[in-house]
Amino acid sequence: MSPQQIADNRRMLTRLSIVAVFMFGFGYALVPFYDRICIALGINSLEVRAEPAANTQVDLTRTVTVEFDANSHGMPWRFEPKVRHMQVHPGQLVNVDYEVSNVRSAAVTGQAVVSYGPSLAGRYVRKLDCFCFTQQTLAAGEVRRMPVSFVLDATLPAGINTVTLSYTFFEVAGKS
Amino acid sequence: MSAVVDTHGHDGHGHDAHGGGYHGAGGIMRWVTTTNHKDIGTLYLWFSFIMFMTGGAMAMAIRLELFSPGIQFFNPDLFNQFTTMHGLIMLFGAIMPAFVGFANWQIPIMIGAPDMAFARLNNWSFWLLPFAATLLVMSFFTPGGAPGVGWTLYAPLTVQMGMGMDLTIFAVHLLGMSSILGSINIITTILNMRAPGMTMMRLPLFVWTWLITAYLLVAAMPVLAGAVTMTLTDRHFGTSFFNAAGGGDPVLYQHIFWFFGHPEVYIIALPAFGVVSQVLPAFSRKPLFGYASMVYATSAIAILSFIVWAHHMYTVGMPVQGQLFFMYATTLIAIPTGVKVFNWVATMWKGSLTFETPMLFAIGFLFLFTLGGFTGLMLSLVPIDIQLHDTYYVVAHFHYVMVAGALFAAFAGVYFWFPKWTGKMYDETLGQWHFWLTMIFFNMIFFVQHFLGLAGMPRRIPDYPLIFETWNKISSIGAFGFGLTQLLFLYIILKAIRSGEKAPQKPWEGADSLEWTHLPTPVPYHSFETPPVLK
């Protein structure tokens, strides 16, 4: 090989080595590039809060009156709903609070039992959470707010325009 | 013709396997210290054959386990290690070095150069490979064994593997270094060392495809080196490129890997295209149809290969716009590939065809590679790919392009140039047996895997439901036959070296590139020390 050719070959070697080193760096450059793309497109971010799921099953064409009732059966508890009645759409998630206070100077345990009016409506009240699922123990003089979450099933028969939820507390014997 | 033949005297050691003129050390040191492109080409080809047998042995183990449902021979860990190492060894140990071997042997004698541009660098490029292969095989004997993560080395598994993973990472570094140095050598040789009058558009197509392949390697290999280096630092140096607990992202690894991985597909396929583009015209006794369009199509494939990587990962949850972009870009590759297939068929059209072994393998390539291309087109479509992702359909697809594509072309090249290299003829009858057995067993292994994939059999799992048993049995029997047939290939080559008939000066009537027209058979150890005169 002539000296000229050797010099030409060396120059080519240098250039191609630079390309190789550059491409090695390019592999690393893909890391921030990938992050930017994900941020720009709003994908793959761990910090984004999920949108609350929308309820698409609400029947807005119907309005049903729901009445809330509360009794305590032979118990030293004052027990009443915070809201007496409300207008709801079938399929809509409803949250209501009851308040109960123990007027005796000792702890008392009670269990709430629900009844519906009309009783046919019972199977259309889908309770997600209720104080009636468990026994409640109140210390002397304690006041407690208790939630009920429910959905009126959208298949509620058309003839029913008012539903009554009536809770009665019974004392649980032997727990006091 | 004799004006350009170099006339060095014989050395006194009898190491004149390539026609004399060798003056260096004897014995093993000849091969360790050689800077001769023909010696290094031979080393590459033998090395790739040994690796082909090693990777093939693992394939036999895989098919043995899959012969029946249930776990028979290997525990699932070892099975995964076999699939991983089979892939790595076949790609980086067998197919790529085989074509680098062809490049070393053929490029200088096809362009009228005395040797490669950087002869010592060439020696080093080769001798990195045995060390890389040793590291890969050694990983089986470390605690925890070889990596069982799949040849793609996906995070986060690679971050959790045992020390076999580190050996594999270093092996990939060495393999990458070898490929990059070899590619720089090839590019420099082709651009700077051509004989006077050998203009770019007169280069044999094999040289063109290798020029483009070498550019792909220089651009893509360093990216893989970067990806495995990130894995290494994640494992031992507290970085969190891919570790989600530290704010990294395993999907990022897939993007970086496939940015290398898709060009890698064409790094393997393009030299195979080149070999076939030499063989088909020679046995059709017609010049290659559409030479210029072949060059442009090859370039177009190379450029497109850098913008389609994410079609390997449609299921990672990318936005639909991304899926659409990569889908359209991928289907676009079918156009230049279609141009090539058309030109090959048009080359044969109205030619005076004869069907010697190299031609048979080239036609086998043409049929089966095109079939693999069709399944590739199907897999490029997002809705179909999501169905078939990680099933045996994908396994069948890439073996049609890797085995029936690259390996068939390599066989065609060996049979085609063997007489030129050694001055001996191979046994034509046995060569035809080799082709037909390879062809039949290949389809027996992989055609049925399309059915398995469509029926939903996932890849990389050692067990399967009873319903898949029949096709798996057929596939396994085909695999054992295929493996044995390759021993026949070894026998054919050894027999030809020992007792092959003397090859005529020009065994193939239609071959017309420089090595056939300007050099004696066998090629002397030093050739074209004086550049040939091209009109």
XYZ file of C-alpha atoms in Angstrom:
711
model
C 0.000 0.000 0.000
C 1.242 3.467 -0.831
C 1.763 5.973 2.027
C -1.101 7.956 0.559
C -3.409 4.965 0.790
C -2.314 4.178 4.353
C -3.088 7.781 5.343
C -6.479 7.572 3.610
C -7.287 4.344 5.403
C -6.265 5.813 8.776
C -8.522 8.811 8.226
C -11.410 6.485 7.425
C -10.672 4.454 10.566
C -10.819 7.599 12.702
C -14.072 8.790 11.173
C -15.821 5.462 11.540
C -14.568 5.090 15.123
C -16.098 8.471 15.908
C -19.391 7.252 14.445
C -19.227 4.155 16.651
C -18.495 6.173 19.792
C -21.252 8.623 18.864
C -23.746 5.782 18.487
C -22.720 4.387 21.882
C -23.588 7.803 23.309
C -26.793 7.834 21.282
C -27.903 4.685 23.146
C -27.593 6.647 26.377
C -29.264 9.697 24.830
C -32.320 7.518 24.259
C -32.869 7.471 28.048
C -33.761 11.184 28.522
C -35.370 11.195 25.078
C -37.700 8.408 26.168
C -38.582 10.293 29.372
C -39.382 13.482 27.421
C -41.546 11.603 24.931
C -43.486 9.963 27.744
C -44.031 13.294 29.498
C -45.007 15.038 26.259
C -47.513 12.327 25.406
C -48.684 12.039 29.001
C -48.030 8.295 29.135
C -46.241 6.083 31.572
C -46.150 8.617 34.421
C -46.457 7.128 37.901
C -47.596 10.405 39.472
C -50.740 10.997 37.429
C -53.865 10.510 39.550
C -56.445 8.270 37.981
C -59.716 9.961 36.976
C -62.581 8.947 39.254
C -64.667 6.373 37.484
C -67.894 7.910 36.124
C -71.140 6.092 36.794
C -72.811 5.576 33.449
C -75.710 3.540 34.783
C -77.742 6.419 36.298
C -81.323 6.604 35.061
C -81.848 10.375 34.944
C -85.400 10.032 33.643
C -86.730 8.796 37.005
C -86.725 10.379 40.408
C -87.548 8.373 43.499
C -88.119 9.732 46.991
C -86.161 7.869 49.650
C -87.288 8.321 53.282
C -85.058 7.528 56.217
C -86.454 6.276 59.500
C -84.751 5.290 62.766
C -85.991 3.525 65.938
C -84.352 1.985 68.937
C -86.155 -0.947 70.473
C -86.082 -0.668 74.241
C -82.580 0.800 74.221
C -81.067 3.845 75.943
C -79.909 5.203 72.547
C -81.033 8.323 70.775
C -80.958 7.365 67.112
C -81.942 9.520 64.145
C -81.061 10.144 60.481
C -79.314 13.419 59.580
C -81.590 13.710 56.554
C -85.261 12.719 56.661
C -85.771 12.213 52.953
C -84.110 12.900 49.627
C -84.718 12.695 45.867
C -82.505 10.208 44.041
C -82.147 8.758 40.548
C -82.005 4.960 40.229
C -78.357 3.947 39.687
C -77.008 6.933 41.569
C -74.655 6.344 44.506
C -76.253 7.772 47.676
C -74.434 8.486 50.940
C -76.397 9.364 54.081
C -75.444 9.631 57.746
C -77.268 8.517 60.857
C -76.398 9.765 64.313
C -76.620 7.683 67.447
C -75.853 8.662 71.054
C -75.683 6.485 74.122
C -77.446 8.150 77.059
C -76.646 5.447 79.628
C -73.585 5.721 81.871
C -72.249 2.385 80.669
C -71.138 0.904 77.335
C -73.911 -0.690 75.296
C -73.700 -2.921 72.199
C -76.462 -2.832 69.592
C -77.283 -4.366 66.254
C -79.369 -2.497 63.677
C -81.933 -4.379 61.619
C -83.309 -2.863 58.442
C -86.768 -3.059 56.979
C -88.063 -1.585 53.742
C -91.295 0.016 52.732
C -92.718 -1.292 50.523
C -91.015 -4.547 51.391
C -90.786 -5.389 47.654
C -88.275 -2.506 47.263
C -85.797 -4.283 49.547
C -84.182 -6.326 46.842
C -83.539 -3.177 44.750
C -81.569 -1.392 47.483
C -77.927 -2.352 46.913
C -76.067 -1.410 50.084
C -72.299 -0.953 49.590
C -71.617 0.022 53.184
C -73.831 0.149 56.233
C -73.495 0.406 60.016
C -75.989 -2.452 60.108
C -73.333 -4.847 58.699
C -71.662 -5.085 62.133
C -72.497 -4.739 65.803
C -71.885 -1.267 67.239
C -70.553 -0.695 70.764
C -70.907 2.796 72.199
C -69.111 3.907 75.389
C -71.020 5.797 78.065
C -72.316 9.073 76.614
C -70.654 8.524 73.235
C -72.100 10.131 70.107
C -71.348 8.524 66.739
C -72.063 9.364 63.123
C -72.649 6.288 60.968
C -72.807 6.113 57.150
C -74.947 4.177 54.744
C -73.948 3.982 51.061
C -76.356 2.466 48.628
C -77.536 2.437 45.035
C -81.145 2.036 44.008
C -81.084 -0.585 41.290
C -82.143 0.841 37.919
C -84.566 -2.094 37.501
C -86.717 -0.771 40.344
C -90.347 -1.377 39.234
C -91.936 1.692 37.685
C -94.808 1.745 40.180
C -92.565 2.442 43.175
C -91.958 6.150 43.645
C -91.151 6.187 47.348
C -88.822 3.858 49.217
C -88.469 3.901 52.977
C -85.365 2.658 54.775
C -86.184 1.972 58.396
C -83.507 0.953 60.883
C -84.211 -0.397 64.336
C -81.467 -0.934 66.938
C -81.744 -3.907 69.286
C -79.549 -4.323 72.295
C -77.175 -7.286 72.047
C -77.595 -9.180 75.336
C -74.531 -10.073 77.352
C -72.275 -7.506 75.722
C -72.908 -4.659 78.128
C -4.625 -13.484 -16.625
C -1.266 -14.650 -15.360
C -0.082 -11.044 -15.385
C -2.030 -10.419 -12.188
C -1.243 -13.706 -10.462
C 1.225 -13.323 -7.670
C 4.194 -15.672 -7.889
C 5.627 -16.149 -4.423
C 7.629 -19.325 -3.862
C 6.373 -22.144 -1.661
C 7.447 -22.179 1.944
C 9.228 -25.231 3.245
C 6.621 -26.222 5.809
C 3.954 -27.598 3.584
C 1.256 -25.223 4.888
C 0.053 -24.485 1.434
C -3.604 -25.253 1.822
C -4.422 -22.151 -0.177
C -2.136 -22.725 -3.058
C 1.258 -21.767 -1.686
C 3.038 -18.543 -1.075
C 2.813 -18.676 2.689
C 5.976 -17.585 4.568
C 5.076 -17.285 8.261
C 5.104 -19.330 11.416
C 4.055 -22.966 11.330
C 1.422 -24.962 13.174
C -1.110 -23.215 15.340
C 0.900 -19.978 15.382
C 0.180 -19.550 11.705
C -3.487 -19.119 12.549
C -2.942 -17.039 15.680
C -0.641 -14.548 14.005
C -2.079 -14.513 10.497
C -2.998 -11.222 8.890
C -3.972 -12.762 5.563
C -7.597 -12.112 4.627
C -7.994 -15.652 3.275
C -6.673 -17.288 6.449
C -8.890 -15.044 8.573
C -11.867 -15.791 6.342
C -11.225 -19.493 6.837
C -10.954 -18.987 10.609
C -14.261 -17.112 10.658
C -15.981 -19.849 8.655
C -14.704 -22.711 10.826
C -15.474 -20.785 13.987
C -19.010 -20.138 12.808
C -19.443 -23.810 11.944
C -18.337 -24.874 15.445
C -20.760 -22.360 16.944
C -23.483 -23.583 14.553
C -22.988 -27.080 15.954
C -22.973 -25.778 19.552
C -26.149 -23.768 19.074
C -27.589 -26.678 17.127
C -26.949 -29.050 20.020
C -29.014 -26.727 22.218
C -31.770 -26.678 19.597
C -31.761 -30.502 19.698
C -32.122 -30.355 23.493
C -35.043 -27.924 23.157
C -36.824 -30.108 20.613
C -36.103 -33.216 22.717
C -37.870 -31.641 25.683
C -40.755 -30.514 23.453
C -41.132 -33.970 21.898
C -43.786 -34.784 24.511
C -45.922 -32.679 26.826
C -44.768 -32.559 30.430
C -41.245 -32.162 31.769
C -39.028 -35.040 30.586
C -35.345 -34.193 30.424
C -34.566 -30.674 31.568
C -35.933 -28.531 34.339
C -37.601 -25.325 33.120
C -34.620 -23.192 34.204
C -32.225 -25.152 32.042
C -34.721 -25.133 29.172
C -34.829 -21.328 29.318
C -31.039 -21.227 29.385
C -30.964 -23.374 26.252
C -33.390 -21.151 24.348
C -31.446 -18.042 25.382
C -28.028 -19.402 24.508
C -29.285 -21.048 21.313
C -30.409 -17.627 20.092
C -27.299 -15.723 21.161
C -24.876 -18.336 19.829
C -26.661 -18.783 16.501
C -26.936 -15.040 15.837
C -23.637 -13.721 17.145
C -21.557 -16.899 16.960
C -22.757 -18.661 13.833
C -24.535 -16.496 11.266
C -22.745 -13.165 11.686
C -19.193 -14.627 11.724
C -20.065 -16.846 8.761
C -20.874 -13.818 6.632
C -17.857 -11.909 7.959
C -15.869 -14.948 6.821
C -17.358 -14.606 3.345
C -16.580 -10.879 3.421
C -12.948 -11.551 4.323
C -12.475 -14.151 1.653
C -14.426 -12.494 -1.098
C -14.310 -8.706 -0.842
C -10.587 -8.271 -1.631
C -10.648 -10.738 -4.512
C -13.905 -9.294 -5.867
C -12.696 -5.684 -5.938
C -9.068 -6.362 -6.913
C -7.476 -5.461 -3.570
C -4.363 -7.251 -2.194
C -5.862 -7.692 1.291
C -8.163 -5.967 3.773
C -7.324 -2.358 4.618
C -6.260 -3.102 8.223
C -4.756 -6.575 8.219
C -3.690 -6.682 11.882
C -6.981 -5.215 13.068
C -8.587 -7.996 11.064
C -6.656 -10.608 13.051
C -7.781 -9.001 16.296
C -11.432 -8.792 15.156
C -11.418 -12.527 14.689
C -9.535 -13.510 17.818
C -11.972 -11.616 20.051
C -14.623 -14.124 19.015
C -13.317 -17.351 20.599
C -13.011 -15.518 23.919
C -16.558 -14.209 23.665
C -17.806 -17.704 22.827
C -15.912 -19.138 25.797
C -17.521 -16.599 28.130
C -20.969 -17.493 26.776
C -20.461 -21.224 27.245
C -18.761 -20.726 30.633
C -21.891 -19.035 31.953
C -23.552 -22.487 32.051
C -21.118 -23.519 34.775
C -21.590 -20.555 37.115
C -23.907 -20.665 40.139
C -27.412 -20.147 38.777
C -26.311 -21.174 35.297
C -26.484 -19.265 32.044
C -29.029 -16.460 31.742
C -32.491 -17.853 31.007
C -33.991 -14.553 29.978
C -34.319 -15.006 26.218
C -31.740 -13.850 23.671
C -33.181 -10.329 23.817
C -31.858 -9.994 27.408
C -34.922 -8.073 28.611
C -34.892 -6.157 31.863
C -35.950 -6.613 34.647
C -34.990 -10.326 34.569
C -31.438 -9.481 33.501
C -31.046 -7.279 36.564
C -31.968 -10.213 38.815
C -29.988 -13.060 37.172
C -26.857 -14.614 38.672
C -23.275 -14.077 37.595
C -23.814 -15.971 34.341
C -25.491 -12.743 33.210
C -22.280 -10.781 33.769
C -20.302 -13.215 31.640
C -22.936 -12.868 28.922
C -22.757 -9.067 29.088
C -18.978 -9.153 28.658
C -19.356 -11.649 25.830
C -21.761 -9.254 24.084
C -19.227 -6.448 24.564
C -16.494 -8.534 22.916
C -18.776 -9.665 20.091
C -19.851 -6.088 19.485
C -16.276 -4.849 19.465
C -15.331 -7.565 16.990
C -18.226 -6.677 14.682
C -17.533 -2.939 14.807
C -13.815 -3.360 14.054
C -14.579 -5.840 11.295
C -17.118 -3.432 9.798
C -14.746 -0.476 9.862
C -12.252 -2.678 8.067
C -14.792 -3.736 5.450
C -16.024 -0.190 4.767
C -12.472 1.117 4.419
C -11.491 -1.764 2.152
C -14.470 -1.256 -0.149
C -14.217 2.525 -0.329
C -10.413 2.894 -0.523
C -8.933 -0.299 -1.918
C -10.821 -0.905 -5.160
C -8.771 -1.630 -8.279
C -8.612 1.213 -10.791
C -11.727 1.111 -12.923
C -13.786 -0.728 -10.291
C -16.349 2.031 -9.860
C -19.028 1.840 -7.177
C -21.710 0.825 -9.663
C -19.505 -1.992 -10.998
C -19.077 -3.618 -7.577
C -20.471 -7.133 -7.374
C -23.733 -7.008 -5.428
C -22.255 -9.087 -2.603
C -19.778 -6.250 -1.993
C -22.566 -3.666 -2.076
C -24.691 -5.536 0.436
C -21.685 -5.898 2.735
C -20.866 -2.197 2.477
C -24.384 -1.342 3.615
C -24.357 -4.071 6.272
C -21.089 -2.730 7.666
C -22.612 0.739 8.007
C -25.592 -0.804 9.820
C -23.208 -2.596 12.175
C -21.215 0.546 12.979
C -24.457 2.388 13.723
C -26.385 -0.333 15.575
C -23.843 -2.416 17.477
C -22.731 0.421 19.805
C -26.359 0.906 20.838
C -26.523 -2.739 21.976
C -23.224 -2.232 23.799
C -24.858 0.740 25.547
C -27.946 -1.286 26.489
C -25.969 -4.126 28.075
C -23.663 -1.630 29.790
C -26.722 -0.017 31.364
C -27.816 -3.479 32.501
C -24.372 -4.043 33.985
C -24.374 -0.749 35.909
C -27.937 -1.434 37.085
C -26.721 -4.763 38.452
C -23.554 -3.642 40.193
C -23.127 0.113 40.292
C -26.410 1.377 41.698
C -27.882 2.972 38.561
C -31.580 2.598 37.803
C -31.971 2.717 34.040
C -34.352 -0.243 34.031
C -35.100 -0.742 37.713
C -38.600 0.571 38.389
C -37.948 0.772 42.132
C -35.263 3.371 41.421
C -37.334 5.331 38.876
C -36.211 3.378 35.813
C -38.335 1.664 33.205
C -37.976 -1.873 31.825
C -39.815 -0.836 28.655
C -36.985 1.626 27.987
C -34.676 -1.378 27.668
C -36.894 -2.821 24.966
C -36.759 0.421 22.994
C -32.961 0.627 23.184
C -32.529 -3.065 22.472
C -34.765 -3.097 19.410
C -33.228 0.094 18.081
C -30.240 -2.219 17.665
C -32.275 -5.373 17.170
C -34.142 -4.505 14.028
C -31.116 -3.311 12.053
C -29.520 -6.544 13.316
C -32.154 -8.484 11.374
C -30.928 -6.823 8.178
C -27.278 -7.146 9.244
C -27.945 -10.856 8.960
C -30.198 -10.757 5.911
C -28.348 -8.330 3.619
C -25.126 -10.359 3.147
C -27.358 -13.356 2.455
C -29.079 -11.272 -0.249
C -25.606 -10.515 -1.572
C -24.569 -14.174 -1.825
C -27.812 -15.098 -3.566
C -27.332 -12.177 -5.961
C -23.995 -13.724 -7.006
C -25.213 -17.313 -7.231
C -28.495 -16.869 -9.131
C -26.965 -15.024 -12.140
C -24.068 -17.504 -12.334
C -26.385 -20.499 -12.707
C -28.885 -18.620 -14.875
C -26.048 -17.561 -17.220
C -27.493 -14.053 -17.295
C -26.397 -10.840 -15.599
C -28.316 -9.879 -12.473
C -31.609 -8.237 -13.448
C -31.956 -4.635 -12.236
C -28.511 -4.168 -10.678
C -29.028 -0.485 -9.839
C -32.472 -1.088 -8.356
C -30.912 -3.832 -6.190
C -28.416 -1.316 -4.806
C -31.118 1.256 -4.112
C -33.481 -1.326 -2.617
C -30.744 -2.539 -0.274
C -30.056 1.033 0.832
C -33.767 1.688 1.324
C -34.114 -1.414 3.498
C -31.125 -0.306 5.570
C -32.517 3.181 6.169
C -36.033 1.948 6.949
C -34.630 -0.602 9.388
C -33.838 2.222 11.842
C -37.409 3.490 12.149
C -39.393 0.294 12.645
C -37.986 -1.111 15.896
C -41.138 -0.888 17.977
C -42.977 -3.460 15.841
C -41.263 -5.993 18.111
C -43.128 -4.535 21.086
C -46.673 -3.660 19.991
C -47.975 -5.165 23.217
C -46.077 -2.972 25.703
C -48.940 -0.467 25.831
C -47.734 2.233 23.452
C -50.206 4.841 22.147
C -52.194 3.792 19.107
C -50.540 6.549 17.026
C -47.197 4.898 17.785
C -48.504 1.519 16.750
C -49.827 2.979 13.501
C -46.539 4.714 12.680
C -44.481 1.588 13.260
C -47.001 -0.564 11.412
C -46.955 1.621 8.286
C -43.166 2.020 8.371
C -42.779 -1.753 8.684
C -45.107 -2.619 5.839
C -43.167 -0.087 3.736
C -40.124 -2.411 3.914
C -42.074 -4.944 1.870
C -41.612 -2.662 -1.156
C -37.789 -2.712 -1.497
C -37.803 -6.374 -0.432
C -40.374 -7.076 -3.133
C -38.128 -5.300 -5.651
C -35.328 -7.687 -4.714
C -37.439 -10.823 -4.962
C -38.783 -9.625 -8.309
C -35.242 -9.019 -9.598
C -34.072 -12.464 -8.519
C -36.981 -14.121 -10.271
C -36.446 -11.932 -13.329
C -32.768 -12.943 -13.340
C -33.831 -16.572 -13.685
C -36.494 -15.749 -16.257
C -35.480 -17.239 -19.649
C -32.027 -18.053 -18.293
C -30.140 -21.263 -19.131
C -30.667 -22.733 -15.701
C -28.687 -25.595 -14.214
C -29.302 -26.879 -10.723
C -26.015 -27.563 -8.978
C -26.002 -27.454 -5.175
C -25.296 -23.692 -4.817
C -28.194 -22.934 -7.158
C -30.497 -25.306 -5.279
C -29.755 -23.557 -2.009
C -30.242 -20.165 -3.671
C -33.640 -21.200 -5.062
C -34.528 -22.740 -1.702
C -33.639 -19.398 -0.173
C -35.824 -17.575 -2.673
C -38.879 -19.734 -1.901
C -38.584 -19.946 1.845
C -37.266 -16.457 2.523
C -40.215 -15.043 0.590
C -42.552 -17.163 2.707
C -40.859 -15.824 5.845
C -41.274 -12.348 4.421
C -45.018 -12.901 4.017
C -45.459 -14.038 7.607
C -43.390 -10.994 8.575
C -45.817 -8.774 6.722
C -48.667 -10.399 8.628
C -46.891 -9.878 11.946
C -46.275 -6.226 11.088
C -50.037 -5.620 11.361
C -50.879 -4.571 14.905
C -54.159 -6.471 15.392
C -52.668 -9.728 14.082
C -49.436 -9.270 15.995
C -51.278 -8.767 19.275
C -52.899 -12.172 18.675
C -49.671 -13.905 17.692
C -47.164 -12.122 19.931
C -44.808 -14.576 21.680
C -46.359 -17.629 20.029
C -44.723 -20.262 17.843
C -45.956 -18.320 14.803
C -43.232 -15.775 15.532
C -40.712 -18.593 16.042
C -41.670 -20.054 12.665
C -41.474 -16.616 11.007
C -37.979 -15.725 12.142
C -36.578 -19.182 11.486
C -37.844 -18.892 7.909
C -35.805 -15.726 7.481
C -32.826 -16.711 9.650
C -32.393 -20.380 8.683
C -33.997 -20.621 5.244
C -32.772 -17.092 4.551
C -29.344 -16.574 6.023
C -28.213 -20.187 6.554
C -29.344 -21.396 3.102
C -27.506 -18.449 1.540
C -24.395 -19.334 3.549
C -24.573 -22.943 2.294
C -25.041 -21.644 -1.258
C -21.980 -19.443 -0.799
C -19.816 -22.239 0.597
C -20.669 -24.626 -2.252
C -20.296 -21.803 -4.791
C -16.860 -20.528 -3.711
C -15.400 -23.709 -2.195
C -13.762 -24.774 -5.503
C -12.275 -21.301 -5.881
C -10.886 -21.265 -2.346
C -9.429 -24.775 -2.234
C -9.067 -25.873 -5.840
C -11.089 -29.000 -4.985
C -14.605 -29.943 -6.035
C -17.130 -31.131 -3.507
C -19.168 -34.281 -4.206
C -22.119 -32.996 -6.229
C -24.370 -35.979 -5.456
C -23.840 -35.622 -1.712
C -24.298 -31.861 -2.025
C -27.720 -32.424 -3.607
C -28.601 -34.869 -0.839
C -27.565 -32.227 1.661
C -29.850 -29.689 0.018
C -32.930 -31.893 -0.270
C -32.645 -33.306 3.258
C -32.099 -29.797 4.665
C -35.060 -28.476 2.698
C -37.441 -31.255 3.766
C -36.410 -31.340 7.409
C -36.428 -27.548 7.660
C -40.057 -27.386 6.589
C -40.901 -30.300 8.811
C -39.576 -28.379 11.827
C -40.876 -24.946 11.131
C -43.880 -25.099 8.813
C -45.932 -26.899 11.460
C -44.928 -24.286 14.017
C -47.161 -21.840 12.136
C -50.107 -24.058 13.089
C -48.949 -24.274 16.702
C -48.647 -20.506 16.890
C -52.058 -19.875 15.320
C -53.527 -22.317 17.836
C -51.944 -20.288 20.630
C -48.900 -22.246 21.782
C -46.596 -19.773 23.571
C -42.848 -19.805 22.954
C -40.071 -20.307 25.537
C -42.082 -22.735 27.700
C -40.917 -26.361 28.173
C -44.416 -27.812 28.603
C -47.613 -27.604 26.553
C -51.186 -28.896 26.537
C -51.856 -32.333 25.006
C -53.657 -30.789 22.054
C -50.344 -29.543 20.617
C -48.611 -32.924 20.809
C -48.845 -34.104 17.187
C -47.343 -30.993 15.593
C -44.622 -30.861 18.243
C -43.661 -34.472 17.560
C -43.411 -33.794 13.824
C -41.396 -30.663 14.504
C -39.000 -32.511 16.823
C -38.443 -35.387 14.386
C -37.706 -32.797 11.695
C -35.232 -31.106 14.025
C -33.309 -34.315 14.698
C -33.167 -35.009 10.954
C -32.028 -31.450 10.277
C -29.248 -31.762 12.869
C -27.970 -35.052 11.431
C -28.074 -33.622 7.915
C -25.620 -30.915 8.946
C -23.138 -33.656 9.917
C -23.433 -34.731 6.280
C -22.399 -31.175 5.342
C -19.287 -31.504 7.543
C -18.520 -34.819 5.876
C -18.906 -33.315 2.396
C -16.505 -30.487 3.215
C -13.908 -32.744 4.864
C -14.135 -35.239 2.016
C -13.668 -32.479 -0.549
C -10.642 -31.067 1.300
C -9.006 -34.512 1.608
C -9.863 -36.204 -1.628
C -11.953 -33.838 -3.721
C -11.376 -33.851 -7.464
C -9.287 -31.016 -8.799
C -11.562 -28.102 -9.604
C -11.453 -26.721 -13.152
C -10.224 -23.159 -13.583
C -13.793 -21.931 -13.849
C -16.181 -24.544 -12.484
C -19.274 -22.379 -12.963
C -19.829 -21.306 -16.515
C -21.843 -18.209 -15.734
C -19.731 -16.776 -12.906
C -18.195 -13.524 -14.077
C -16.891 -11.503 -11.109
C -13.205 -10.681 -10.752
C -12.149 -13.713 -8.705
C -13.375 -16.044 -11.462
C -12.044 -14.113 -14.431
C -8.723 -12.735 -13.126
C -7.371 -15.298 -10.628
C -6.315 -18.936 -10.973
C -8.066 -21.755 -9.119
C -7.277 -22.227 -6.301
C -6.724 -18.584 -5.400
C -3.030 -18.057 -4.513
C -2.203 -17.050 -0.948
C -1.385 -13.525 -2.107
C -3.543 -12.172 -4.870
C -3.860 -8.846 -6.693
C -0.606 -7.454 -5.283
C -0.611 -5.645 -8.594
C -4.112 -4.266 -9.177
C -5.926 -5.856 -12.104
C -6.687 -3.818 -15.163
C -10.412 -3.331 -15.687
C -11.763 -2.108 -18.969
